[in-house]
Amino acid sequence: MTQRLPPSLTSLDTALAALLSGLEPLAPVQLPLIEAAGCIATGTPLLAAHPPHDIAAADGWALRANDLVGATSYSPLPLTKAPAWVESGDAMPDGCDCVLDADAVDASGPLVQVLAEGVPGQGVRRGGSEIVERMPAGTEGLPVGAADLLLARMNGLDKLSVRRPRLRIVNVPGATATMLMIAGIARAAGLDVQTSEAAARDAVSITGALDMSSCDLILTVGGSGVGRADAAVSALAQHGHVIAHGVALQPGRTAAVAKLGKVPVVALPGSPDHALAAWLALVLPLIDRLSARRPRRQVSLPLARKIASSVGIAEIALLAREQRAWMPLAVGEWPLQAIARADAWLLIPASDEGFAAGEPVDAYLMREW
């Protein structure tokens, strides 16, 4: 079954291909650890081994396990000299490979006696056991997480090499709540976000807020429809090339895509559900290309009930995970409560009529930890 697209709508694939054309990954930058969280790691620098040598993992007596064979409280092993006492984190003395608890050595008399055996590695953290030498600082192509930052700090680093797209968001009056939602999502994804406000909903005011300097991607929020006060696309047309106004995507069909010079621009609708859908379908692929991100993880589960979709327009379904299945919450139109409950999203291609109940589908997670 085929269906002709309305002449005012551009297919999602066509719009996205035009945006991605000529777009190359950004050069890596060095960022302080606190700013690198969420950014896409480049896998450098390579970390040094940690700990750099064997250290005590507990407070106690440092000894050599082979020297303690047969020692018990009933048959104490006398020592010719007192062993070294170590605190947790201290370097292990030469020749010692275990740490015994304080009560395993009797040092009260004139002769020090060991009351228990030890095994090699007991109470010891081996050199390189925490961080293998030349381990990359973060997995290349994946977001820098809390564990990556911990490894970097333990290695004495104060900066990491990452790719961090610079995003400028222009808010058109009337869409502030949506703009703040998108800005929050972008910051959580590790982007360098700058926002500006158009003075009014006319093309001149919106144009005045557009600034291509120091940014890799521009979003406008609001004013992308066909109403008399929707002038974002007119502003883009005056200073760049509008690729498409109206995308065969639901929600999000009033989105527009353009380029100002080489900088890609996505005009997001002012409605939260339409803006979020356009973010997922159009903006995330741009961010992933700019940051050289690996493919995003998908989770495959069967559908708890069928999803019906219109042929000729790509639709996004919101899903909740329930009893090892994806439960559809909304398709095409998203109530705010569905956005709040969603665990994942599923892009239904324009050529598909949907999916049957029980059919496994690969969905992208709304939140990646």
Short mmCIF file of N, CA and C in Angstrom, two decimals, residues 3 51 79 114 140 154 266 277 313-314:
data_model
loop_
_atom_site.label_atom_id
_atom_site.label_comp_id
_atom_site.label_asym_id
_atom_site.label_seq_id
_atom_site.Cartn_x
_atom_site.Cartn_y
_atom_site.Cartn_z
N GLN A 3 0.98 5.67 -0.35
CA GLN A 3 0.19 6.89 -0.19
C GLN A 3 1.07 8.07 -0.54
N PRO A 51 46.51 0.80 41.34
CA PRO A 51 47.64 1.54 41.93
C PRO A 51 48.93 1.24 41.17
N LEU A 79 59.01 -15.18 65.04
CA LEU A 79 59.72 -14.42 64.01
C LEU A 79 61.02 -13.89 64.60
N VAL A 114 53.48 -15.33 65.13
CA VAL A 114 52.35 -15.28 64.18
C VAL A 114 51.39 -16.40 64.53
N GLU A 140 35.81 5.41 23.72
CA GLU A 140 35.68 6.28 22.56
C GLU A 140 34.31 6.13 21.92
N MET A 154 41.17 9.30 39.90
CA MET A 154 42.09 8.40 40.57
C MET A 154 43.45 8.38 39.87
N VAL A 266 17.57 23.44 12.86
CA VAL A 266 16.27 22.77 12.95
C VAL A 266 15.33 23.71 13.68
N ALA A 277 9.61 15.28 19.60
CA ALA A 277 9.69 14.32 18.50
C ALA A 277 10.71 14.76 17.45
N ILE A 313 3.88 8.60 6.33
CA ILE A 313 4.43 9.56 7.28
C ILE A 313 5.08 8.78 8.41
N ALA A 314 6.29 9.15 8.77
CA ALA A 314 6.98 8.50 9.88
C ALA A 314 6.31 8.93 11.19
#
